[in-house]
PDB file of C-alpha atoms and ligand atoms in Angstrom:
ATOM      1  CA  MET I 296     101.647  82.416  91.446  1.00  0.00           C
ATOM      2  CA  ALA I 297     102.152  80.883  94.903  1.00  0.00           C
ATOM      3  CA  ALA I 298      99.096  80.043  97.206  1.00  0.00           C
ATOM      4  CA  ALA I 299      97.684  83.202  98.893  1.00  0.00           C
ATOM      5  CA  GLY I 300      98.878  83.826 102.282  1.00  0.00           C
ATOM      6  CA  ASP I 301      96.695  85.331 105.127  1.00  0.00           C
ATOM      7  CA  PRO I 302      98.766  87.791 107.182  1.00  0.00           C
ATOM      8  CA  PHE I 303      95.998  87.734 109.806  1.00  0.00           C
ATOM      9  CA  VAL I 304      96.058  84.007 110.273  1.00  0.00           C
ATOM     10  CA  ASP I 305      99.721  83.055 109.347  1.00  0.00           C
ATOM     11  CA  ALA I 306     102.029  82.750 112.408  1.00  0.00           C
ATOM     12  CA  GLY I 307     104.980  84.964 112.501  1.00  0.00           C
ATOM     13  CA  MET I 308     106.092  88.548 113.082  1.00  0.00           C
ATOM     14  CA  TRP I 309     105.185  91.796 111.386  1.00  0.00           C
ATOM     15  CA  LEU I 310     108.032  93.587 109.491  1.00  0.00           C
ATOM     16  CA  ARG I 311     107.608  97.367 108.463  1.00  0.00           C
ATOM     17  CA  CYS I 312     108.813  97.533 104.815  1.00  0.00           C
ATOM     18  CA  ALA I 313     109.822 100.551 102.556  1.00  0.00           C
ATOM     19  CA  LEU I 314     109.513  99.159  99.124  1.00  0.00           C
ATOM     20  CA  HIS I 315     110.252 102.063  96.814  1.00  0.00           C
ATOM     21  CA  ALA I 316     113.180 104.222  97.249  1.00  0.00           C
ATOM     22  CA  HIS I 317     116.054 105.776  95.141  1.00  0.00           C
ATOM     23  CA  THR I 318     119.640 106.798  95.871  1.00  0.00           C
ATOM     24  CA  THR I 319     122.334 108.618  94.108  1.00  0.00           C
ATOM     25  CA  ARG I 320     122.847 105.585  92.002  1.00  0.00           C
ATOM     26  CA  SER I 321     119.759 106.787  89.971  1.00  0.00           C
ATOM     27  CA  ASP I 322     117.866 109.881  90.606  1.00  0.00           C
ATOM     28  CA  GLY I 323     117.667 109.907  94.450  1.00  0.00           C
ATOM     29  CA  GLU I 324     119.733 112.475  96.712  1.00  0.00           C
ATOM     30  CA  LEU I 325     121.007 110.092  99.539  1.00  0.00           C
ATOM     31  CA  GLU I 326     123.888 107.709  99.189  1.00  0.00           C
ATOM     32  CA  PRO I 327     122.623 103.821  99.572  1.00  0.00           C
ATOM     33  CA  ASP I 328     124.341 103.929 103.167  1.00  0.00           C
ATOM     34  CA  GLU I 329     122.611 107.216 104.007  1.00  0.00           C
ATOM     35  CA  LEU I 330     119.322 105.811 102.862  1.00  0.00           C
ATOM     36  CA  VAL I 331     119.676 102.745 105.110  1.00  0.00           C
ATOM     37  CA  ARG I 332     120.600 104.926 108.234  1.00  0.00           C
ATOM     38  CA  HIS I 333     117.519 107.113 107.235  1.00  0.00           C
ATOM     39  CA  TYR I 334     114.984 104.183 107.077  1.00  0.00           C
ATOM     40  CA  GLU I 335     116.476 102.527 110.118  1.00  0.00           C
ATOM     41  CA  ALA I 336     116.043 105.729 112.173  1.00  0.00           C
ATOM     42  CA  ALA I 337     112.578 105.917 111.019  1.00  0.00           C
ATOM     43  CA  GLU I 338     111.925 102.565 112.583  1.00  0.00           C
ATOM     44  CA  PHE I 339     111.581 100.380 109.407  1.00  0.00           C
ATOM     45  CA  ASP I 340     112.601  96.780 109.345  1.00  0.00           C
ATOM     46  CA  VAL I 341     112.916  96.266 105.640  1.00  0.00           C
ATOM     47  CA  LEU I 342     114.140  98.473 102.804  1.00  0.00           C
ATOM     48  CA  ALA I 343     114.064  97.550  99.179  1.00  0.00           C
ATOM     49  CA  ILE I 344     116.253  99.975  97.167  1.00  0.00           C
ATOM     50  CA  THR I 345     114.655 100.468  93.734  1.00  0.00           C
ATOM     51  CA  ASP I 346     117.124 102.534  91.646  1.00  0.00           C
ATOM     52  CA  HIS I 347     116.253 102.852  87.943  1.00  0.00           C
ATOM     53  CA  TRP I 348     117.677 100.005  85.746  1.00  0.00           C
ATOM     54  CA  ILE I 349     120.272  99.185  88.493  1.00  0.00           C
ATOM     55  CA  ARG I 350     120.394  96.731  91.408  1.00  0.00           C
ATOM     56  CA  THR I 351     121.708  98.690  94.379  1.00  0.00           C
ATOM     57  CA  GLU I 352     123.273  96.704  97.180  1.00  0.00           C
ATOM     58  CA  ALA I 353     123.959  98.032 100.664  1.00  0.00           C
ATOM     59  CA  ASP I 354     124.710  96.404 103.982  1.00  0.00           C
ATOM     60  CA  SER I 355     121.845  95.430 106.157  1.00  0.00           C
ATOM     61  CA  THR I 356     122.039  96.541 109.861  1.00  0.00           C
ATOM     62  CA  ASP I 357     120.923  94.998 113.161  1.00  0.00           C
ATOM     63  CA  ARG I 358     117.396  96.397 112.644  1.00  0.00           C
ATOM     64  CA  LEU I 359     117.131  96.865 108.864  1.00  0.00           C
ATOM     65  CA  LEU I 360     117.033  94.308 106.263  1.00  0.00           C
ATOM     66  CA  VAL I 361     118.111  95.431 102.812  1.00  0.00           C
ATOM     67  CA  ILE I 362     116.750  93.782  99.796  1.00  0.00           C
ATOM     68  CA  PRO I 363     118.690  94.652  96.499  1.00  0.00           C
ATOM     69  CA  SER I 364     115.976  95.525  93.911  1.00  0.00           C
ATOM     70  CA  SER I 365     115.490  97.746  90.986  1.00  0.00           C
ATOM     71  CA  GLU I 366     112.765  99.794  89.018  1.00  0.00           C
ATOM     72  CA  LEU I 367     112.609  98.765  85.375  1.00  0.00           C
ATOM     73  CA  SER I 368     110.847 100.701  82.591  1.00  0.00           C
ATOM     74  CA  CYS I 369     108.449  98.722  80.317  1.00  0.00           C
ATOM     75  CA  ARG I 370     105.550  99.197  77.963  1.00  0.00           C
ATOM     76  CA  LEU I 371     101.939  98.902  78.898  1.00  0.00           C
ATOM     77  CA  PRO I 372      98.810  98.740  76.670  1.00  0.00           C
ATOM     78  CA  ASP I 373      98.332 101.507  74.310  1.00  0.00           C
ATOM     79  CA  GLU I 374     102.023 102.263  74.450  1.00  0.00           C
ATOM     80  CA  ALA I 375     101.556 103.829  78.058  1.00  0.00           C
ATOM     81  CA  ASP I 376     104.838 103.905  79.965  1.00  0.00           C
ATOM     82  CA  GLY I 377     105.127 101.431  82.829  1.00  0.00           C
ATOM     83  CA  HIS I 378     107.569 101.164  85.779  1.00  0.00           C
ATOM     84  CA  LEU I 379     107.861  97.690  87.178  1.00  0.00           C
ATOM     85  CA  LEU I 380     109.484  97.147  90.705  1.00  0.00           C
ATOM     86  CA  ALA I 381     111.931  94.147  90.758  1.00  0.00           C
ATOM     87  CA  PHE I 382     112.316  92.972  94.387  1.00  0.00           C
ATOM     88  CA  GLY I 383     115.225  90.754  95.338  1.00  0.00           C
ATOM     89  CA  ILE I 384     116.609  90.370  91.913  1.00  0.00           C
ATOM     90  CA  ASP I 385     120.044  88.483  91.776  1.00  0.00           C
ATOM     91  CA  GLU I 386     121.797  90.609  89.276  1.00  0.00           C
ATOM     92  CA  ASP I 387     121.693  93.832  87.377  1.00  0.00           C
ATOM     93  CA  PRO I 388     119.108  94.178  84.654  1.00  0.00           C
ATOM     94  CA  LEU I 389     121.749  95.245  82.118  1.00  0.00           C
ATOM     95  CA  GLU I 390     119.623  94.422  79.055  1.00  0.00           C
ATOM     96  CA  PHE I 391     116.962  96.803  80.227  1.00  0.00           C
ATOM     97  CA  VAL I 392     119.009  99.756  80.733  1.00  0.00           C
ATOM     98  CA  ARG I 393     117.027 102.752  79.256  1.00  0.00           C
ATOM     99  CA  ALA I 394     115.020 100.091  77.333  1.00  0.00           C
ATOM    100  CA  ARG I 395     111.252  99.626  77.372  1.00  0.00           C
ATOM    101  CA  PRO I 396     110.600  95.916  77.053  1.00  0.00           C
ATOM    102  CA  ASP I 397     106.816  94.928  77.122  1.00  0.00           C
ATOM    103  CA  LEU I 398     105.469  94.110  80.717  1.00  0.00           C
ATOM    104  CA  ALA I 399     105.427  90.466  80.229  1.00  0.00           C
ATOM    105  CA  ALA I 400     109.188  90.299  79.149  1.00  0.00           C
ATOM    106  CA  ALA I 401     110.285  92.444  82.160  1.00  0.00           C
ATOM    107  CA  ALA I 402     108.263  90.388  84.530  1.00  0.00           C
ATOM    108  CA  ALA I 403     109.733  87.166  83.102  1.00  0.00           C
ATOM    109  CA  TRP I 404     113.248  88.485  83.609  1.00  0.00           C
ATOM    110  CA  VAL I 405     112.501  89.427  87.218  1.00  0.00           C
ATOM    111  CA  ASP I 406     111.096  86.015  87.756  1.00  0.00           C
ATOM    112  CA  GLU I 407     114.082  84.210  86.184  1.00  0.00           C
ATOM    113  CA  HIS I 408     116.292  86.284  88.466  1.00  0.00           C
ATOM    114  CA  GLY I 409     114.569  85.285  91.610  1.00  0.00           C
ATOM    115  CA  GLY I 410     112.601  88.391  92.176  1.00  0.00           C
ATOM    116  CA  VAL I 411     109.034  89.440  92.659  1.00  0.00           C
ATOM    117  CA  ALA I 412     107.485  92.002  90.391  1.00  0.00           C
ATOM    118  CA  TYR I 413     104.919  94.831  91.224  1.00  0.00           C
ATOM    119  CA  LEU I 414     103.611  97.371  88.757  1.00  0.00           C
ATOM    120  CA  ALA I 415     104.422 100.842  90.097  1.00  0.00           C
ATOM    121  CA  HIS I 416     102.037 103.988  90.183  1.00  0.00           C
ATOM    122  CA  PRO I 417      99.608 103.053  87.384  1.00  0.00           C
ATOM    123  CA  TYR I 418      97.638 106.168  87.912  1.00  0.00           C
ATOM    124  CA  TRP I 419     100.638 108.438  87.664  1.00  0.00           C
ATOM    125  CA  THR I 420     101.880 106.578  84.605  1.00  0.00           C
ATOM    126  CA  GLY I 421      98.580 107.213  82.787  1.00  0.00           C
ATOM    127  CA  VAL I 422      97.597 103.849  81.672  1.00  0.00           C
ATOM    128  CA  SER I 423      93.703 103.512  81.559  1.00  0.00           C
ATOM    129  CA  PRO I 424      92.226 100.810  83.988  1.00  0.00           C
ATOM    130  CA  GLY I 425      90.229  98.968  81.493  1.00  0.00           C
ATOM    131  CA  GLY I 426      93.042  98.245  79.242  1.00  0.00           C
ATOM    132  CA  LEU I 427      95.567  97.234  81.927  1.00  0.00           C
ATOM    133  CA  SER I 428      96.371  93.460  82.600  1.00  0.00           C
ATOM    134  CA  LEU I 429      99.301  92.326  84.767  1.00  0.00           C
ATOM    135  CA  GLY I 430      99.958  88.707  83.602  1.00  0.00           C
ATOM    136  CA  ASP I 431     101.060  85.815  85.666  1.00  0.00           C
ATOM    137  CA  GLY I 432     104.608  87.223  86.382  1.00  0.00           C
ATOM    138  CA  VAL I 433     103.354  90.342  88.260  1.00  0.00           C
ATOM    139  CA  ALA I 434     102.120  89.846  91.846  1.00  0.00           C
ATOM    140  CA  GLY I 435     100.304  93.256  92.107  1.00  0.00           C
ATOM    141  CA  LEU I 436     100.521  97.011  91.817  1.00  0.00           C
ATOM    142  CA  GLU I 437     101.308  99.966  93.983  1.00  0.00           C
ATOM    143  CA  VAL I 438      97.722 100.962  95.179  1.00  0.00           C
ATOM    144  CA  TYR I 439      99.332 104.120  96.690  1.00  0.00           C
ATOM    145  CA  ASN I 440     102.683 105.912  95.849  1.00  0.00           C
ATOM    146  CA  ALA I 441     103.375 108.948  98.134  1.00  0.00           C
ATOM    147  CA  GLY I 442     105.698 110.610  95.760  1.00  0.00           C
ATOM    148  CA  CYS I 443     103.229 110.665  92.934  1.00  0.00           C
ATOM    149  CA  GLU I 444     100.542 111.979  95.398  1.00  0.00           C
ATOM    150  CA  LEU I 445     102.916 114.721  96.839  1.00  0.00           C
ATOM    151  CA  GLU I 446     104.018 115.880  93.200  1.00  0.00           C
ATOM    152  CA  THR I 447     100.901 115.515  91.128  1.00  0.00           C
ATOM    153  CA  GLY I 448      98.009 114.186  93.170  1.00  0.00           C
ATOM    154  CA  ARG I 449      98.050 110.849  91.295  1.00  0.00           C
ATOM    155  CA  GLY I 450      99.309 108.531  93.798  1.00  0.00           C
ATOM    156  CA  LEU I 451      96.105 106.600  94.596  1.00  0.00           C
ATOM    157  CA  SER I 452      95.339 103.687  92.029  1.00  0.00           C
ATOM    158  CA  THR I 453      92.388 101.853  93.710  1.00  0.00           C
ATOM    159  CA  VAL I 454      90.399 102.254  90.506  1.00  0.00           C
ATOM    160  CA  HIS I 455      93.069 100.168  88.734  1.00  0.00           C
ATOM    161  CA  TRP I 456      93.281  97.697  91.414  1.00  0.00           C
ATOM    162  CA  ASP I 457      89.438  97.123  91.620  1.00  0.00           C
ATOM    163  CA  ASP I 458      89.103  96.881  87.917  1.00  0.00           C
ATOM    164  CA  LEU I 459      91.633  94.008  87.782  1.00  0.00           C
ATOM    165  CA  LEU I 460      89.889  92.290  90.765  1.00  0.00           C
ATOM    166  CA  GLU I 461      86.609  92.712  89.167  1.00  0.00           C
ATOM    167  CA  ARG I 462      87.738  91.033  86.022  1.00  0.00           C
ATOM    168  CA  GLY I 463      88.835  87.958  88.174  1.00  0.00           C
ATOM    169  CA  LEU I 464      92.648  88.825  88.160  1.00  0.00           C
ATOM    170  CA  HIS I 465      94.564  87.944  91.293  1.00  0.00           C
ATOM    171  CA  CYS I 466      96.675  90.797  92.524  1.00  0.00           C
ATOM    172  CA  PHE I 467      97.975  92.518  95.557  1.00  0.00           C
ATOM    173  CA  GLY I 468      98.373  96.230  96.500  1.00  0.00           C
ATOM    174  CA  ILE I 469     101.542  97.703  98.029  1.00  0.00           C
ATOM    175  CA  ALA I 470     101.875 101.235  99.361  1.00  0.00           C
ATOM    176  CA  ALA I 471     105.261 102.924  99.169  1.00  0.00           C
ATOM    177  CA  ASP I 472     107.205 106.170  99.363  1.00  0.00           C
ATOM    178  CA  ASP I 473     108.965 106.439  95.971  1.00  0.00           C
ATOM    179  CA  SER I 474     111.474 108.435  98.057  1.00  0.00           C
ATOM    180  CA  HIS I 475     114.134 110.550  96.128  1.00  0.00           C
ATOM    181  CA  HIS I 476     114.783 113.256  98.724  1.00  0.00           C
ATOM    182  CA  GLY I 477     115.335 111.768 102.019  1.00  0.00           C
ATOM    183  CA  ASP I 478     113.416 113.396 104.839  1.00  0.00           C
ATOM    184  CA  LEU I 479     111.008 115.433 102.495  1.00  0.00           C
ATOM    185  CA  ASP I 480     109.378 112.588 100.756  1.00  0.00           C
ATOM    186  CA  SER I 481     109.837 109.488 103.017  1.00  0.00           C
ATOM    187  CA  ARG I 482     107.996 107.589 105.858  1.00  0.00           C
ATOM    188  CA  PHE I 483     104.608 108.439 104.271  1.00  0.00           C
ATOM    189  CA  ALA I 484     103.634 104.753 103.076  1.00  0.00           C
ATOM    190  CA  TRP I 485     104.620 101.209 103.841  1.00  0.00           C
ATOM    191  CA  VAL I 486     103.816  97.442 103.919  1.00  0.00           C
ATOM    192  CA  TRP I 487     103.443  95.462 107.037  1.00  0.00           C
ATOM    193  CA  ALA I 488     104.657  91.966 105.896  1.00  0.00           C
ATOM    194  CA  ARG I 489     103.860  88.711 107.808  1.00  0.00           C
ATOM    195  CA  VAL I 490     106.844  86.520 107.936  1.00  0.00           C
ATOM    196  CA  ALA I 491     108.077  83.541 109.723  1.00  0.00           C
ATOM    197  CA  GLU I 492     111.625  85.010 110.069  1.00  0.00           C
ATOM    198  CA  ARG I 493     113.541  88.095 109.294  1.00  0.00           C
ATOM    199  CA  SER I 494     115.060  87.235 105.876  1.00  0.00           C
ATOM    200  CA  GLN I 495     114.834  88.209 102.345  1.00  0.00           C
ATOM    201  CA  ALA I 496     113.350  85.035 101.155  1.00  0.00           C
ATOM    202  CA  ALA I 497     110.668  85.464 103.856  1.00  0.00           C
ATOM    203  CA  VAL I 498     109.751  88.922 102.708  1.00  0.00           C
ATOM    204  CA  LEU I 499     109.660  88.000  99.136  1.00  0.00           C
ATOM    205  CA  GLN I 500     107.377  85.031  99.873  1.00  0.00           C
ATOM    206  CA  ALA I 501     105.078  87.412 101.606  1.00  0.00           C
ATOM    207  CA  LEU I 502     105.169  89.916  98.698  1.00  0.00           C
ATOM    208  CA  ALA I 503     104.401  86.975  96.208  1.00  0.00           C
ATOM    209  CA  THR I 504     101.648  85.482  98.302  1.00  0.00           C
ATOM    210  CA  GLY I 505      99.919  88.651  99.500  1.00  0.00           C
ATOM    211  CA  SER I 506     100.701  87.981 103.191  1.00  0.00           C
ATOM    212  CA  PHE I 507     100.858  91.671 104.096  1.00  0.00           C
ATOM    213  CA  TYR I 508      98.746  94.904 104.416  1.00  0.00           C
ATOM    214  CA  SER I 509      99.565  98.367 103.295  1.00  0.00           C
ATOM    215  CA  SER I 510      99.217 101.640 105.132  1.00  0.00           C
ATOM    216  CA  THR I 511      99.988 105.367 105.422  1.00  0.00           C
ATOM    217  CA  GLY I 512      98.969 105.302 109.034  1.00  0.00           C
ATOM    218  CA  PRO I 513      96.201 103.086 110.343  1.00  0.00           C
ATOM    219  CA  VAL I 514      97.235  99.528 111.960  1.00  0.00           C
ATOM    220  CA  VAL I 515      95.011  96.471 111.691  1.00  0.00           C
ATOM    221  CA  HIS I 516      95.256  94.594 114.875  1.00  0.00           C
ATOM    222  CA  GLU I 517      92.982  91.599 114.118  1.00  0.00           C
ATOM    223  CA  LEU I 518      90.836  90.654 111.196  1.00  0.00           C
ATOM    224  CA  ARG I 519      88.659  87.709 110.410  1.00  0.00           C
ATOM    225  CA  VAL I 520      86.073  86.490 107.896  1.00  0.00           C
ATOM    226  CA  ASP I 521      83.082  84.490 109.284  1.00  0.00           C
ATOM    227  CA  ASP I 522      79.495  83.796 108.746  1.00  0.00           C
ATOM    228  CA  GLY I 523      79.127  86.371 105.982  1.00  0.00           C
ATOM    229  CA  ALA I 524      80.913  89.187 107.785  1.00  0.00           C
ATOM    230  CA  VAL I 525      84.226  90.796 108.103  1.00  0.00           C
ATOM    231  CA  GLU I 526      85.164  91.651 111.676  1.00  0.00           C
ATOM    232  CA  VAL I 527      88.191  93.980 112.266  1.00  0.00           C
ATOM    233  CA  ARG I 528      89.991  95.439 115.315  1.00  0.00           C
ATOM    234  CA  CYS I 529      92.278  98.551 114.442  1.00  0.00           C
ATOM    235  CA  SER I 530      93.922 101.659 115.598  1.00  0.00           C
ATOM    236  CA  PRO I 531      91.363 104.522 115.946  1.00  0.00           C
ATOM    237  CA  CYS I 532      89.700 105.245 112.413  1.00  0.00           C
ATOM    238  CA  ARG I 533      87.003 107.462 111.101  1.00  0.00           C
ATOM    239  CA  ARG I 534      85.840 105.023 108.521  1.00  0.00           C
ATOM    240  CA  VAL I 535      86.154 101.185 107.730  1.00  0.00           C
ATOM    241  CA  THR I 536      85.030 100.055 104.352  1.00  0.00           C
ATOM    242  CA  LEU I 537      84.567  96.715 102.656  1.00  0.00           C
ATOM    243  CA  CYS I 538      85.258  97.373  99.107  1.00  0.00           C
ATOM    244  CA  THR I 539      83.837  94.690  96.626  1.00  0.00           C
ATOM    245  CA  ARG I 540      82.425  94.726  93.234  1.00  0.00           C
ATOM    246  CA  ARG I 541      80.849  97.792  91.637  1.00  0.00           C
ATOM    247  CA  GLN I 542      77.844  99.166  93.338  1.00  0.00           C
ATOM    248  CA  ARG I 543      78.263  96.831  96.356  1.00  0.00           C
ATOM    249  CA  GLY I 544      80.057  97.202  99.653  1.00  0.00           C
ATOM    250  CA  SER I 545      79.534  97.949 103.374  1.00  0.00           C
ATOM    251  CA  SER I 546      80.964 100.905 105.440  1.00  0.00           C
ATOM    252  CA  VAL I 547      80.826 102.409 109.028  1.00  0.00           C
ATOM    253  CA  SER I 548      81.753 105.958 109.670  1.00  0.00           C
ATOM    254  CA  ALA I 549      82.593 107.346 113.052  1.00  0.00           C
ATOM    255  CA  GLY I 550      80.848 110.521 114.901  1.00  0.00           C
ATOM    256  CA  PRO I 551      77.303 111.578 115.859  1.00  0.00           C
ATOM    257  CA  SER I 552      76.019 111.523 112.362  1.00  0.00           C
ATOM    258  CA  GLY I 553      78.206 108.525 111.237  1.00  0.00           C
ATOM    259  CA  TYR I 554      76.895 106.843 108.297  1.00  0.00           C
ATOM    260  CA  ARG I 555      76.354 102.951 108.522  1.00  0.00           C
ATOM    261  CA  HIS I 556      75.798 100.860 105.489  1.00  0.00           C
ATOM    262  CA  ARG I 557      75.417  97.153 106.132  1.00  0.00           C
ATOM    263  CA  GLY I 558      77.840  97.351 109.234  1.00  0.00           C
ATOM    264  CA  GLU I 559      78.110  98.137 112.874  1.00  0.00           C
ATOM    265  CA  ILE I 560      80.725  99.629 115.160  1.00  0.00           C
ATOM    266  CA  LEU I 561      81.795  97.291 118.062  1.00  0.00           C
ATOM    267  CA  SER I 562      83.983  99.436 119.855  1.00  0.00           C
ATOM    268  CA  GLU I 563      85.152 103.114 119.899  1.00  0.00           C
ATOM    269  CA  SER I 564      87.958 105.115 121.434  1.00  0.00           C
ATOM    270  CA  ASP I 565      87.309 107.812 124.127  1.00  0.00           C
ATOM    271  CA  ALA I 566      87.173 110.268 121.000  1.00  0.00           C
ATOM    272  CA  GLY I 567      84.500 108.316 119.337  1.00  0.00           C
ATOM    273  CA  GLU I 568      86.616 106.862 116.655  1.00  0.00           C
ATOM    274  CA  ILE I 569      86.202 103.137 115.340  1.00  0.00           C
ATOM    275  CA  THR I 570      88.471 100.678 116.994  1.00  0.00           C
ATOM    276  CA  ALA I 571      86.396  97.577 116.178  1.00  0.00           C
ATOM    277  CA  ALA I 572      83.669  97.050 113.366  1.00  0.00           C
ATOM    278  CA  ARG I 573      81.590  94.205 111.843  1.00  0.00           C
ATOM    279  CA  LEU I 574      80.904  94.542 108.092  1.00  0.00           C
ATOM    280  CA  GLN I 575      78.467  92.336 106.428  1.00  0.00           C
ATOM    281  CA  ILE I 576      79.585  90.702 103.121  1.00  0.00           C
ATOM    282  CA  PRO I 577      76.995  91.566 100.336  1.00  0.00           C
ATOM    283  CA  PRO I 578      75.613  88.439  98.435  1.00  0.00           C
ATOM    284  CA  ARG I 579      77.422  87.110  95.468  1.00  0.00           C
ATOM    285  CA  VAL I 580      80.570  89.427  95.392  1.00  0.00           C
ATOM    286  CA  PRO I 581      83.607  87.947  93.718  1.00  0.00           C
ATOM    287  CA  PHE I 582      85.994  89.554  95.947  1.00  0.00           C
ATOM    288  CA  GLY I 583      86.416  91.741  99.175  1.00  0.00           C
ATOM    289  CA  ARG I 584      89.150  93.990 100.583  1.00  0.00           C
ATOM    290  CA  LEU I 585      89.196  96.347 103.489  1.00  0.00           C
ATOM    291  CA  GLU I 586      90.004  99.973 103.497  1.00  0.00           C
ATOM    292  CA  LEU I 587      90.517 101.995 106.775  1.00  0.00           C
ATOM    293  CA  VAL I 588      90.822 105.811 107.126  1.00  0.00           C
ATOM    294  CA  ASP I 589      92.011 107.838 110.221  1.00  0.00           C
ATOM    295  CA  GLU I 590      91.220 111.420 111.388  1.00  0.00           C
ATOM    296  CA  TYR I 591      94.183 112.710 109.311  1.00  0.00           C
ATOM    297  CA  GLY I 592      92.889 110.884 106.206  1.00  0.00           C
ATOM    298  CA  ARG I 593      95.765 108.274 106.215  1.00  0.00           C
ATOM    299  CA  LYS I 594      94.582 104.968 104.951  1.00  0.00           C
ATOM    300  CA  ALA I 595      95.329 101.336 105.175  1.00  0.00           C
ATOM    301  CA  TRP I 596      94.457  98.649 102.537  1.00  0.00           C
ATOM    302  CA  THR I 597      94.215  94.958 103.011  1.00  0.00           C
ATOM    303  CA  ASN I 598      94.762  92.683 100.209  1.00  0.00           C
ATOM    304  CA  PRO I 599      91.532  90.696  98.949  1.00  0.00           C
ATOM    305  CA  LEU I 600      90.326  88.669 101.774  1.00  0.00           C
ATOM    306  CA  TRP I 601      88.815  86.229  99.472  1.00  0.00           C
ATOM    307  CA  GLN I 602      88.675  85.886  95.684  1.00  0.00           C
TER     308      GLN I 602
HETATM  309 ZN1   ZN G   1     108.621 105.030  88.827  1.00  0.00          ZN
HETATM  310 ZN1   ZN G   2     110.630 105.036  91.600  1.00  0.00          ZN
END
């Protein structure tokens, strides 16, 4: 795995990325060019089209960079079904059409074909957190899948993510729509990638190194780690939490009875919501990642800030 990137330190620009969407080439309702126009109108900068077992190409536009990608099926521990997102692969995954290779074999193929692999929706899939392992070839997992949340309430996979991090495994978390129905199930979840330039190579590099954060709404303006604390500036939020190992962490909540645990609010909006906070890092924690929640319950997730 490449050296970890830090989107809040690295020079460059932010690109809003839709990383999981289907077209009529698999089980989606929009044609590829319709999907491109749809995400461009929704003010995205990058679209990875991830049809099942097939690599879908579409022309990029002035605003929207299209990254041909796919969603492979694979086997996870205990024979659980897995889906593996294959971003930026250079040819069709023909040998995997309707096949279920094990996760390592699928990830190795993605790597051989210039792509970056992420495990999709582990909670929806049904793999138990304790038995899951990603291996070297998989950069991370979908911490949030909007389609799985809309359909079954199983879109959020933070337990899977934290279990991997607590076992010392390095992995990043993306949020994505998994859109199949255009307007109905899109624009809910995305990644803000920090890149030096607007190119497929730069976006893949950001995904491989974790130089991004994920969101369903909140925006992280600034973030730094120093002197045993994490300081963040953000769009107005109700709660900001530093998630670390089990039974640890720190958090601040907005409002007159707002709960504070090892943290302080540095600034608030006129409505009393958090726009800057400082959270203490508990002693001897192996990793730390930040979660933010706004007044509508929308969340943002940073990648591990250290590990
Ligand atoms: Zn899937
Ligand atoms: Zn999908």
